[in-house]
Amino acid sequence: MSVSLRSIRAEKLSDFIGALLDGDSPRAQALLAQLPEYPILLTRHLSTAREWLRRRPRE
């Protein structure tokens, strides 16, 4: 294997962020489904983000 598993996951994460910033919701959703190991929350509310972070164990 010439590319590490970590690099492949990071590439998918990068593609997800790109689709999200481009406003390509269907593609972003499809990519997010391939990233179950990444804890991702999308919100427009800072209080919601803070609460979500408080409930998550530190990794």
PDB file of C-alpha atoms in Angstrom:
ATOM      1  CA  MET A   1       0.000   0.000   0.000  1.00  0.00           C
ATOM      2  CA  SER A   2       1.690   3.198  -1.136  1.00  0.00           C
ATOM      3  CA  VAL A   3      -0.743   5.630   0.517  1.00  0.00           C
ATOM      4  CA  SER A   4      -1.483   5.361   4.212  1.00  0.00           C
ATOM      5  CA  LEU A   5      -5.062   4.852   5.383  1.00  0.00           C
ATOM      6  CA  ARG A   6      -4.825   8.118   7.286  1.00  0.00           C
ATOM      7  CA  SER A   7      -4.046  10.012   4.068  1.00  0.00           C
ATOM      8  CA  ILE A   8      -7.041   8.507   2.283  1.00  0.00           C
ATOM      9  CA  ARG A   9      -9.353   9.564   5.114  1.00  0.00           C
ATOM     10  CA  ALA A  10      -7.854  13.050   5.165  1.00  0.00           C
ATOM     11  CA  GLU A  11      -8.388  13.347   1.413  1.00  0.00           C
ATOM     12  CA  LYS A  12     -12.082  12.468   1.821  1.00  0.00           C
ATOM     13  CA  LEU A  13     -12.361  15.004   4.630  1.00  0.00           C
ATOM     14  CA  SER A  14     -10.765  17.649   2.431  1.00  0.00           C
ATOM     15  CA  ASP A  15     -13.207  16.821  -0.383  1.00  0.00           C
ATOM     16  CA  PHE A  16     -16.108  17.104   2.088  1.00  0.00           C
ATOM     17  CA  ILE A  17     -14.967  20.543   3.274  1.00  0.00           C
ATOM     18  CA  GLY A  18     -14.538  21.660  -0.343  1.00  0.00           C
ATOM     19  CA  ALA A  19     -18.050  20.529  -1.284  1.00  0.00           C
ATOM     20  CA  LEU A  20     -19.442  22.199   1.834  1.00  0.00           C
ATOM     21  CA  LEU A  21     -17.755  25.516   1.042  1.00  0.00           C
ATOM     22  CA  ASP A  22     -18.864  25.288  -2.590  1.00  0.00           C
ATOM     23  CA  GLY A  23     -22.466  24.872  -1.453  1.00  0.00           C
ATOM     24  CA  ASP A  24     -22.713  21.428  -3.073  1.00  0.00           C
ATOM     25  CA  SER A  25     -25.006  19.906  -0.454  1.00  0.00           C
ATOM     26  CA  PRO A  26     -25.688  16.543  -2.167  1.00  0.00           C
ATOM     27  CA  ARG A  27     -21.978  15.888  -2.665  1.00  0.00           C
ATOM     28  CA  ALA A  28     -21.134  17.039   0.872  1.00  0.00           C
ATOM     29  CA  GLN A  29     -23.777  14.697   2.317  1.00  0.00           C
ATOM     30  CA  ALA A  30     -22.472  11.770   0.265  1.00  0.00           C
ATOM     31  CA  LEU A  31     -18.899  12.424   1.395  1.00  0.00           C
ATOM     32  CA  LEU A  32     -19.939  12.872   5.024  1.00  0.00           C
ATOM     33  CA  ALA A  33     -21.528   9.412   4.947  1.00  0.00           C
ATOM     34  CA  GLN A  34     -18.061   8.034   4.117  1.00  0.00           C
ATOM     35  CA  LEU A  35     -16.502   9.679   7.189  1.00  0.00           C
ATOM     36  CA  PRO A  36     -18.094   7.989  10.211  1.00  0.00           C
ATOM     37  CA  GLU A  37     -14.840   8.155  12.207  1.00  0.00           C
ATOM     38  CA  TYR A  38     -14.817  11.966  12.156  1.00  0.00           C
ATOM     39  CA  PRO A  39     -17.039  13.700  14.723  1.00  0.00           C
ATOM     40  CA  ILE A  40     -18.631  16.448  12.630  1.00  0.00           C
ATOM     41  CA  LEU A  41     -21.468  18.752  13.632  1.00  0.00           C
ATOM     42  CA  LEU A  42     -22.845  21.458  11.368  1.00  0.00           C
ATOM     43  CA  THR A  43     -24.670  24.263  13.111  1.00  0.00           C
ATOM     44  CA  ARG A  44     -25.195  27.994  12.836  1.00  0.00           C
ATOM     45  CA  HIS A  45     -25.488  28.379  16.597  1.00  0.00           C
ATOM     46  CA  LEU A  46     -22.392  28.822  18.730  1.00  0.00           C
ATOM     47  CA  SER A  47     -24.249  27.652  21.848  1.00  0.00           C
ATOM     48  CA  THR A  48     -25.205  24.393  20.108  1.00  0.00           C
ATOM     49  CA  ALA A  49     -21.581  23.816  19.083  1.00  0.00           C
ATOM     50  CA  ARG A  50     -20.325  24.503  22.598  1.00  0.00           C
ATOM     51  CA  GLU A  51     -22.834  22.101  24.141  1.00  0.00           C
ATOM     52  CA  TRP A  52     -21.943  19.396  21.610  1.00  0.00           C
ATOM     53  CA  LEU A  53     -18.251  19.808  22.444  1.00  0.00           C
ATOM     54  CA  ARG A  54     -18.927  19.628  26.186  1.00  0.00           C
ATOM     55  CA  ARG A  55     -20.777  16.328  25.777  1.00  0.00           C
ATOM     56  CA  ARG A  56     -17.996  14.717  23.712  1.00  0.00           C
ATOM     57  CA  PRO A  57     -15.169  12.880  25.442  1.00  0.00           C
ATOM     58  CA  ARG A  58     -11.734  14.326  24.807  1.00  0.00           C
ATOM     59  CA  GLU A  59      -9.776  12.264  22.339  1.00  0.00           C
TER      60      GLU A  59
END
